[in-house]
Coordinates of C-alpha atoms in Angstrom, one line a residue:
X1 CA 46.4 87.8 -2.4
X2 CA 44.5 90.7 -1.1
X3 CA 43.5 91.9 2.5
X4 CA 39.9 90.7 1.3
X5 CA 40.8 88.2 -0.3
X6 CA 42.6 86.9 2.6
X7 CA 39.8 87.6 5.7
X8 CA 37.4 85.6 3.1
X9 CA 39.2 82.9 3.1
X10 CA 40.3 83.0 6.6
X11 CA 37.0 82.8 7.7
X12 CA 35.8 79.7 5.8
X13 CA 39.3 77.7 6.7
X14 CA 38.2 78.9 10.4
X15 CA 34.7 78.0 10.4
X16 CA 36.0 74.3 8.7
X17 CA 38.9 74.1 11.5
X18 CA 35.9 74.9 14.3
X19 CA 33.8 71.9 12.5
X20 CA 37.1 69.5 12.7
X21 CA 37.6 70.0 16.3
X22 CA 34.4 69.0 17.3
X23 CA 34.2 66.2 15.2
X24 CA 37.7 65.3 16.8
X25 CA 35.7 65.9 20.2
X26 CA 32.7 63.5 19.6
X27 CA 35.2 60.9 17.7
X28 CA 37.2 60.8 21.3
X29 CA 34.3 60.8 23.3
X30 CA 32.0 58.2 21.2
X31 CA 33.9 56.2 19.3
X32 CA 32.1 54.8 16.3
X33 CA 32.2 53.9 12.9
X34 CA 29.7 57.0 11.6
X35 CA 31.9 59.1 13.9
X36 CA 35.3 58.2 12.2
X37 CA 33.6 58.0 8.7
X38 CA 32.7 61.9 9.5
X39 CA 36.3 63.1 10.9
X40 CA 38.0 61.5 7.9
X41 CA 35.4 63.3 5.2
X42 CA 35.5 66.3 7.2
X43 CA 39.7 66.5 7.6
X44 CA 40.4 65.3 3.7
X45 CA 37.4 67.5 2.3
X46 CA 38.0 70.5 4.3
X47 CA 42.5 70.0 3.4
X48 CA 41.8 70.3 -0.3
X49 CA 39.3 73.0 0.2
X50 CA 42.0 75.1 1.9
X51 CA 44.9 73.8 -0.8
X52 CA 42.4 74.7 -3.2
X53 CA 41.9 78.4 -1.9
X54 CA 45.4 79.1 -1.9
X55 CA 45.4 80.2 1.5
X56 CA 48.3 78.1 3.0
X57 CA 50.9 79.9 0.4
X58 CA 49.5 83.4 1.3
X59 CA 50.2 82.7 4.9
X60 CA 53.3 80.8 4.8
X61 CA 55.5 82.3 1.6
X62 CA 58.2 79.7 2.3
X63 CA 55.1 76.6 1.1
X64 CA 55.2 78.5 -2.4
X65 CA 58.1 76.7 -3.8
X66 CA 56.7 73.4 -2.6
X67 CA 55.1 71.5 -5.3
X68 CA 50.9 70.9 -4.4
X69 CA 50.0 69.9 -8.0
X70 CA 50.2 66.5 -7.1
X71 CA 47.9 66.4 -4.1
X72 CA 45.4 69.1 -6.0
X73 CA 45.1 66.5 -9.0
X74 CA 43.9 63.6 -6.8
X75 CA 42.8 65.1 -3.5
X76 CA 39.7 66.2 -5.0
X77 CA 38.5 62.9 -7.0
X78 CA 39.8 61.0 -3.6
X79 CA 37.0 63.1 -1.6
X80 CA 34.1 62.1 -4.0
X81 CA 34.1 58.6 -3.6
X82 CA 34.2 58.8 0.1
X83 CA 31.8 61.5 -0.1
X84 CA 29.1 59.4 -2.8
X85 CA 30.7 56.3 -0.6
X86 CA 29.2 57.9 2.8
X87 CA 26.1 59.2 1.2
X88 CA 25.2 56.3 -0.2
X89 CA 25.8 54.6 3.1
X90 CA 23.7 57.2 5.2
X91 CA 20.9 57.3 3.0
X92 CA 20.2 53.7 2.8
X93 CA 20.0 53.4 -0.6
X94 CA 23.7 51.6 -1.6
X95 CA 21.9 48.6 -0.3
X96 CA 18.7 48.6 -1.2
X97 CA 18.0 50.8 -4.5
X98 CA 18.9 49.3 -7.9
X99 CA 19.7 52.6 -9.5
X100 CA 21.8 53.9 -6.5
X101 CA 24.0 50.7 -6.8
X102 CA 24.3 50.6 -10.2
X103 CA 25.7 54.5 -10.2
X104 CA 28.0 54.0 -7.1
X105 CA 30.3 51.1 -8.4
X106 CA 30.8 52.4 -11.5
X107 CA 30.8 55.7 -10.9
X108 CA 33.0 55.1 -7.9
X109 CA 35.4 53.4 -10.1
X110 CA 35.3 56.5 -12.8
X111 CA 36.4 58.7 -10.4
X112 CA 39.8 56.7 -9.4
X113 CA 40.9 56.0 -12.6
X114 CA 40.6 60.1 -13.2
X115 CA 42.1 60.7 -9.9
X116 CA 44.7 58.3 -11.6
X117 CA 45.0 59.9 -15.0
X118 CA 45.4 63.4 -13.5
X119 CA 48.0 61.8 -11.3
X120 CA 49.4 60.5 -14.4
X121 CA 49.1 64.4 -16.7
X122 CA 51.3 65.8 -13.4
X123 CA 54.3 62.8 -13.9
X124 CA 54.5 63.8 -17.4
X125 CA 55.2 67.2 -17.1
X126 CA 51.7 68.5 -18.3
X127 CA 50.8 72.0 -17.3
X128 CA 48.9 72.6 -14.3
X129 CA 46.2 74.1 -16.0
X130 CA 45.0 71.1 -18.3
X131 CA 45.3 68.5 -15.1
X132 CA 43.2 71.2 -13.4
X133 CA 40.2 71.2 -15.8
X134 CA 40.9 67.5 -15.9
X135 CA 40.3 67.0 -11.8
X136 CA 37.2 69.7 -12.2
X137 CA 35.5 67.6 -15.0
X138 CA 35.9 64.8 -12.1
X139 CA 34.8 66.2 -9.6
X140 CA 31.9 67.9 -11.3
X141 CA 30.7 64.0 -12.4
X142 CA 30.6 63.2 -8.4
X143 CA 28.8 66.4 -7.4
X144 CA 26.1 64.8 -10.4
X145 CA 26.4 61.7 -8.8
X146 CA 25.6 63.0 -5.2
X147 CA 22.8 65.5 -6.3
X148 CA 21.2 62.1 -8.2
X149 CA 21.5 60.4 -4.8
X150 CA 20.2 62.6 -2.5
X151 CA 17.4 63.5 -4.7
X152 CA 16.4 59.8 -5.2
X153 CA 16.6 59.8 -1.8
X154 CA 14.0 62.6 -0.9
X155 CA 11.9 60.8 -3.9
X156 CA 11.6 57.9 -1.7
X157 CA 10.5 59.5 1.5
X158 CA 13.1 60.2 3.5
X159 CA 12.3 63.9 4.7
X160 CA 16.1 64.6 5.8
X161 CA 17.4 63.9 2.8
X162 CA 15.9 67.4 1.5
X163 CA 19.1 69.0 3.9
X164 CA 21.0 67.2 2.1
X165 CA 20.1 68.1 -1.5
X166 CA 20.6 71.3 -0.2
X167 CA 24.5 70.0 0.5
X168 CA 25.0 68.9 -2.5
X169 CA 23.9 72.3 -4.8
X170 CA 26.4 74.1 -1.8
X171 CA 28.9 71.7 -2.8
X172 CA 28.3 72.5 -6.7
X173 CA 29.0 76.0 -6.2
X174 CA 31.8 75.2 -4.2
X175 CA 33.6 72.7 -6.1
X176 CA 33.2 75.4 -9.4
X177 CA 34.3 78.1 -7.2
X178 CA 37.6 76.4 -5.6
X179 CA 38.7 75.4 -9.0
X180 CA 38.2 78.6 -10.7
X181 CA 40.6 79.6 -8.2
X182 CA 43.0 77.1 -8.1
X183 CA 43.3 77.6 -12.0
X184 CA 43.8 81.3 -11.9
X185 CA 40.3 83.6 -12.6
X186 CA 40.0 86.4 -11.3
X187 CA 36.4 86.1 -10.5
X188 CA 36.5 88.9 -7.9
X189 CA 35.7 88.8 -4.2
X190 CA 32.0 89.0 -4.1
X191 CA 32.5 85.6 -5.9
X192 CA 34.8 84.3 -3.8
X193 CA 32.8 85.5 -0.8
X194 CA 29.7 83.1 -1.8
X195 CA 31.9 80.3 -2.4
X196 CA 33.3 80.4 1.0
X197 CA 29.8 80.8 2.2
X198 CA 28.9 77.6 0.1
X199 CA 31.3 76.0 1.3
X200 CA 30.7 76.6 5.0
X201 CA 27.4 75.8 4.4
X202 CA 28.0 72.7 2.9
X203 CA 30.1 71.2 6.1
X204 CA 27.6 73.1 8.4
X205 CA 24.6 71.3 6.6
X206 CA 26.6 67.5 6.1
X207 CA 27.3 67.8 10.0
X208 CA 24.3 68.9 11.0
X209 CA 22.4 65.9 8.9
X210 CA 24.7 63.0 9.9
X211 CA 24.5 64.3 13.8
X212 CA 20.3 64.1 13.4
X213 CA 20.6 61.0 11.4
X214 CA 22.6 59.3 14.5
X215 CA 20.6 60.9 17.1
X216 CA 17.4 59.8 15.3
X217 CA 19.0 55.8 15.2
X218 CA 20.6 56.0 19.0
X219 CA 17.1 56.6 20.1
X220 CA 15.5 54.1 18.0
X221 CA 18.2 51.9 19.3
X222 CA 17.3 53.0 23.1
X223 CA 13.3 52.7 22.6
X224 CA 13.0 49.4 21.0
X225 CA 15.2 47.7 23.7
X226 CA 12.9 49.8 26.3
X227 CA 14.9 52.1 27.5
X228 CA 13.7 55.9 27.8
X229 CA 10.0 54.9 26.2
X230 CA 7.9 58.5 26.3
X231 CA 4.3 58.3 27.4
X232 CA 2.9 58.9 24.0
X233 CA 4.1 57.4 21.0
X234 CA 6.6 59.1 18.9
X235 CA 5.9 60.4 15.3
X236 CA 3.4 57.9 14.4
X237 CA 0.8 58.5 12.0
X238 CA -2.1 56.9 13.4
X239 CA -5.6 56.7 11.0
X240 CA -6.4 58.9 9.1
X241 CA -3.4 60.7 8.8
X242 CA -1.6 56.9 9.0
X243 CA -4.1 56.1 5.6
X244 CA -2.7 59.5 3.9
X245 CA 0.6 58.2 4.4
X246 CA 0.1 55.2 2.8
X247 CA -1.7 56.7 -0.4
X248 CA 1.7 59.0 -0.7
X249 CA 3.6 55.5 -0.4
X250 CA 1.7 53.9 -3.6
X251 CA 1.4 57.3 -5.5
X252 CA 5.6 57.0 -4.7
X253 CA 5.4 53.6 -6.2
X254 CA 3.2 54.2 -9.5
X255 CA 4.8 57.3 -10.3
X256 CA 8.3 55.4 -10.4
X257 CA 6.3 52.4 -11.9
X258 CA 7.5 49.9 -9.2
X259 CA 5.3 47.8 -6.4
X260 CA 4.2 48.9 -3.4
X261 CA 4.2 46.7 -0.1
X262 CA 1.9 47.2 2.6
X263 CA 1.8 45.3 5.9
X264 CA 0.0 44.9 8.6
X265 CA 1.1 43.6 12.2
X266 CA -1.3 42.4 14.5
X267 CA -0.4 42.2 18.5
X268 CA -3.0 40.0 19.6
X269 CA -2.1 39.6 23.7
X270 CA -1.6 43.7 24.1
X271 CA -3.8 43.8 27.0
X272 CA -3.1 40.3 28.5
X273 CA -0.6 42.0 30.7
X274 CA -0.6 40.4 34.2
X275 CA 1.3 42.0 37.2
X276 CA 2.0 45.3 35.7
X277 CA 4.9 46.8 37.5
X278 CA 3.3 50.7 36.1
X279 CA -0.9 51.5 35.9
X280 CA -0.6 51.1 31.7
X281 CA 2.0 49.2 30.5
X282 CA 0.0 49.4 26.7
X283 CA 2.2 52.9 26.0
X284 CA 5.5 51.7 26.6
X285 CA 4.9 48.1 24.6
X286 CA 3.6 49.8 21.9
X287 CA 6.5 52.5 21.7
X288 CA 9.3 49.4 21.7
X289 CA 7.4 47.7 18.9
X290 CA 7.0 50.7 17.1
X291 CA 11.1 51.8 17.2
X292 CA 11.3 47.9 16.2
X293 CA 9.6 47.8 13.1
X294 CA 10.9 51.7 12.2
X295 CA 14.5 50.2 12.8
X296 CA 13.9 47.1 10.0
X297 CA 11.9 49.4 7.6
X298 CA 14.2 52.5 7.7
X299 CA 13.4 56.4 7.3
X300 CA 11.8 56.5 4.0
X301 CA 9.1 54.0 4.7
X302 CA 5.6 54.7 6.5
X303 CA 5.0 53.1 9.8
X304 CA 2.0 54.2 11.7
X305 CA -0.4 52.7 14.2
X306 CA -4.2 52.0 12.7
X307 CA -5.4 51.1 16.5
X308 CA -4.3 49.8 19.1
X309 CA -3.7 46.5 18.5
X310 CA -2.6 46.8 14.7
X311 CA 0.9 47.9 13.0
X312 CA 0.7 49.3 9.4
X313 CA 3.8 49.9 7.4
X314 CA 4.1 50.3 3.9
X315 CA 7.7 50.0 1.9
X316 CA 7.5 51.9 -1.3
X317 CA 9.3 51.5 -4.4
X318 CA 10.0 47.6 -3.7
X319 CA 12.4 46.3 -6.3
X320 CA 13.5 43.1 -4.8
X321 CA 10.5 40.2 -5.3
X322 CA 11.3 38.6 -2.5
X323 CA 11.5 41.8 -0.3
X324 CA 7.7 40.9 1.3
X325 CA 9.2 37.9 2.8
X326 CA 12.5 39.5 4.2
X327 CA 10.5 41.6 5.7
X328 CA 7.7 39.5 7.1
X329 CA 10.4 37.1 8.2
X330 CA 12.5 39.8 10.1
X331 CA 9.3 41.6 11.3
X332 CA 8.5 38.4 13.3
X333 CA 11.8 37.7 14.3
X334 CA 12.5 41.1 15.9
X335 CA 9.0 41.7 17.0
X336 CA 8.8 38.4 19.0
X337 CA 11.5 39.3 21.5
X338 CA 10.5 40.7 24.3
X339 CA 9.9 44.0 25.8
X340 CA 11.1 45.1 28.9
X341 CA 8.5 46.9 31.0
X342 CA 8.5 49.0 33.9
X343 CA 11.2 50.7 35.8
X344 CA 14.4 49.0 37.6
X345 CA 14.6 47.3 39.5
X346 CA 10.4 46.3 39.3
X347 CA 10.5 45.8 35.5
X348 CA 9.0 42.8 33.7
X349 CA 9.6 41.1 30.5
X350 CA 6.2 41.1 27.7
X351 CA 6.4 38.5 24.8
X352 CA 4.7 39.9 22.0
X353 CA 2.3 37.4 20.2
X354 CA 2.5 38.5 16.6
X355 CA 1.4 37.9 13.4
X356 CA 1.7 39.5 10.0
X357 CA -0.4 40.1 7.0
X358 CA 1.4 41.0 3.6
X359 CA -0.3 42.6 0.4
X360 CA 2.0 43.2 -2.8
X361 CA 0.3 46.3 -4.7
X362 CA 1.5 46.3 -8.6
X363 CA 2.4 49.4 -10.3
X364 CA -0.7 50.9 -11.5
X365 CA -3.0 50.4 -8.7
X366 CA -5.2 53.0 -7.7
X367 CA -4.1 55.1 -4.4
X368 CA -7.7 55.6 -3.1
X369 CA -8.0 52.2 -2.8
X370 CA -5.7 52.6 0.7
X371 CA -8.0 51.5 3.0
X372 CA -9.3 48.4 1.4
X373 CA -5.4 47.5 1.3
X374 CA -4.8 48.3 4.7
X375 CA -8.0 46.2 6.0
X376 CA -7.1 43.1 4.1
X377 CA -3.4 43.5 5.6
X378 CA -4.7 43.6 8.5
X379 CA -7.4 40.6 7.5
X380 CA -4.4 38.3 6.6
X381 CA -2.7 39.2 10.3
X382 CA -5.8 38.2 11.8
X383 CA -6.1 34.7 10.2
X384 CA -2.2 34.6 10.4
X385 CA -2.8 34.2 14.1
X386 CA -3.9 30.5 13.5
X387 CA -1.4 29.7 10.8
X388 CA 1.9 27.9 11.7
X389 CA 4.3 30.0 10.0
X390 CA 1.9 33.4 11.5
X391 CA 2.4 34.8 8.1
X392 CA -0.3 35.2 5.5
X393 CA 0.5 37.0 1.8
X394 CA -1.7 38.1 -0.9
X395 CA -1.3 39.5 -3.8
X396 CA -4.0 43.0 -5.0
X397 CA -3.5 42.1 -8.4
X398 CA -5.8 38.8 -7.8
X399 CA -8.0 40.8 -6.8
X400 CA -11.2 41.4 -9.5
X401 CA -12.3 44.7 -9.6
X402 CA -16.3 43.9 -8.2
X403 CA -13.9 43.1 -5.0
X404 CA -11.7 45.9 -5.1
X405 CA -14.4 48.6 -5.4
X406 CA -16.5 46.6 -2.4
X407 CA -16.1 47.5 0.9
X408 CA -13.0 46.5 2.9
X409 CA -14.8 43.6 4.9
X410 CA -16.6 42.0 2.3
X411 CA -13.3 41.1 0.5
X412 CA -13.2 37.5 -0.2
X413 CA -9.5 36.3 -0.8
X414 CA -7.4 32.9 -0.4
X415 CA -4.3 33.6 1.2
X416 CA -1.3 31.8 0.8
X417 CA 0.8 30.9 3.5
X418 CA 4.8 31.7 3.2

């Protein structure tokens, strides 16, 4: 290996070494789940990059007669399942998108039994070339798989997830770039330059997406128990802007040809506050409610604040029927609890009096029709407010078209109760 050739590689194994310590660092000093799936993807992915590059036998001569077929036949496969395993896992979808699981158990399963077969090609003496090609064409199928996820991902609304498309076309480049030089080419060292640099920038990207992604749920975490609430509310659409939101949500939905669910919550005792440890306690109540509902709806789902007193969300792409009731059920459930107000040792508990207002939108429906939705989601909370279960559902398709193109108020629906 060339002096070049060498510094290149160097640098990405350093930059990958840098990344491993501090996820050793905040794995020590927070343990977690999320923080031990991320040292593990980080310390496998990042070992079979640098097997990969060759770089341990250029350093160490005495490694060359060591045999490393084995581990570069399966290493590779090994790394994307845990990889489609922990993007499925931080994008939400494994759970909750039909496609996604579909693609991840089988696809999961495809990937072992190559890992296996190449395993298999190395115990029976094939050469290291054709179990080579054989581990590429795996891993190429779960840089596919990852690039499908992500991208579904960003078509659902999660706004992070574009980082991580970005990963996974770093990752492309990378994975055709360490096996070309695991089997040999001589591709030259401009090449071999933007692979390191895709591959740096993969594990610089995945890092720096998974440590927003935590951030973003630790203070959800800390705002809906009412710890740390900011005066104003954070990153909620409100109005206008909260109505554009909620067109995108059921242009989402049609264009994938799936319902659309928009909610409405209604808070009817906000200003029945009494003994108010702080001048406005209407800022911090609203800003725990509103971490609350973001926390059961997710990232890729609107949530915005249509006044004071009223909670819009919308959940696009709903492919579970019953999905309006899970989600009216938990709404209430987590919404009821109360919210701690004021500072320690003067603060007070607030219970919430809630009710909710549910209106399933079929595929097809007509995006400008937003506001009527939202007003007759938030006509069903109202009357919910009288109704034992304080849940109200209705369905736009009932809906005849003289009512639909009337105005909001004038709508004249039966609601059924849940």
């Amino acid at each position: 290996m060339q002096a070049e050739e060498l510094a290149i590689w160097s640098g990405m194994a350093g930059v990958l070494l840098t990344l491993t310590v501090i996820a050793t660092f905040d794995l020590a000093s927070r343990p977690s789940l999320g923080a031990a799936r991320s040292w593990l993807s980080l310390v496998l992915t990042g070992g079979a990059c640098g097997l990969m590059s060759g770089l341990p036998e250029a350093l160490w001569s005495s490694w060359r007669a060591l045999n490393w077929l084995p581990l570069k036949a399966t290493l590779g496969p090994l790394c994307g399942v845990l990889a489609m395993t922990y993007l499925g896992h931080w994008s939400g979808l494994r759970a909750e998108d039909r496609l996604v699981k579909r693609m991840m158990g089988p696809g999961a399963l495809v990937l072992m039994v190559g890992a296996l077969g190449a395993l298999g090609l190395v115990a029976s003496g094939h050469p290291a070339e054709e179990v080579l090609v054989v581990t590429a064409s795996v891993n190429a199928l779960a840089v596919l798989m990852g690039v499908l996820i992500a991208v579904r991902s960003v078509t659902l609304g999660d706004s992070l997830a574009r980082w991580m498309v970005a990963a996974c076309l770093c990752l492309a480049q990378m994975t055709a770039g360490l096996y070309a030089k695991g089997l040999g080419m001589d591709m030259g060292n401009a090449y071999w330059a933007l692979t390191a640099g895709a591959t740096t920038g993969y594990f610089v990207t995945v890092t720096m997406v998974v440590r927003l992604r935590a951030q973003q749920l630790r203070r959800l975490r800390r705002l809906a128990s009412g710890e740390g609430a900011p005066p104003e509310l954070p990153e909620m659409p409100c109005g206008a802007q909260l109505v554009t939101r909620v067109e995108d949500a059921l242009w989402r939905s049609d264009r994938m040809h799936l319902p659309c669910l928009v909610a409405a919550v209604s808070l009817s005792n906000l200003y029945a506050y009494r003994d108010a440890p702080q001048a406005d306690p209407v800022g911090e109540i609203l800003v725990a409610l509103a971490a609350r509902i973001r926390q059961l709806v997710g990232f890729r789902n609107v949530v915005g604040l249509y006044h004071q007193r009223c909670f819009v969300l919308a959940v696009s792409a709903v492919q579970d029927p019953k999905r309006g009731e899970l989600v009216s059920d938990r709404l209430l459930r987590e919404l009821r609890m109360a919210v701690t107000v004021g500072p320690d040792p003067l603060s007070l508990p607030f219970q919430p009096e809630v009710s909710v207002g549910v209106v399933q939108v079929p595929a097809g429906t007509d995006e400008t029709f937003a506001v009527a939705i939202i007003n007759l989601a938030e006509q069903l909370a109202l009357r919910a407010h009288d109704e034992p279960g304080r849940i109200l559902q209705q369905s736009w398709v009932a809906l005849p078209p003289s009512q639909r193109a009337s105005l909001p108020g004038q709508v004249d629906t039966q609601p059924v109760p849940l």
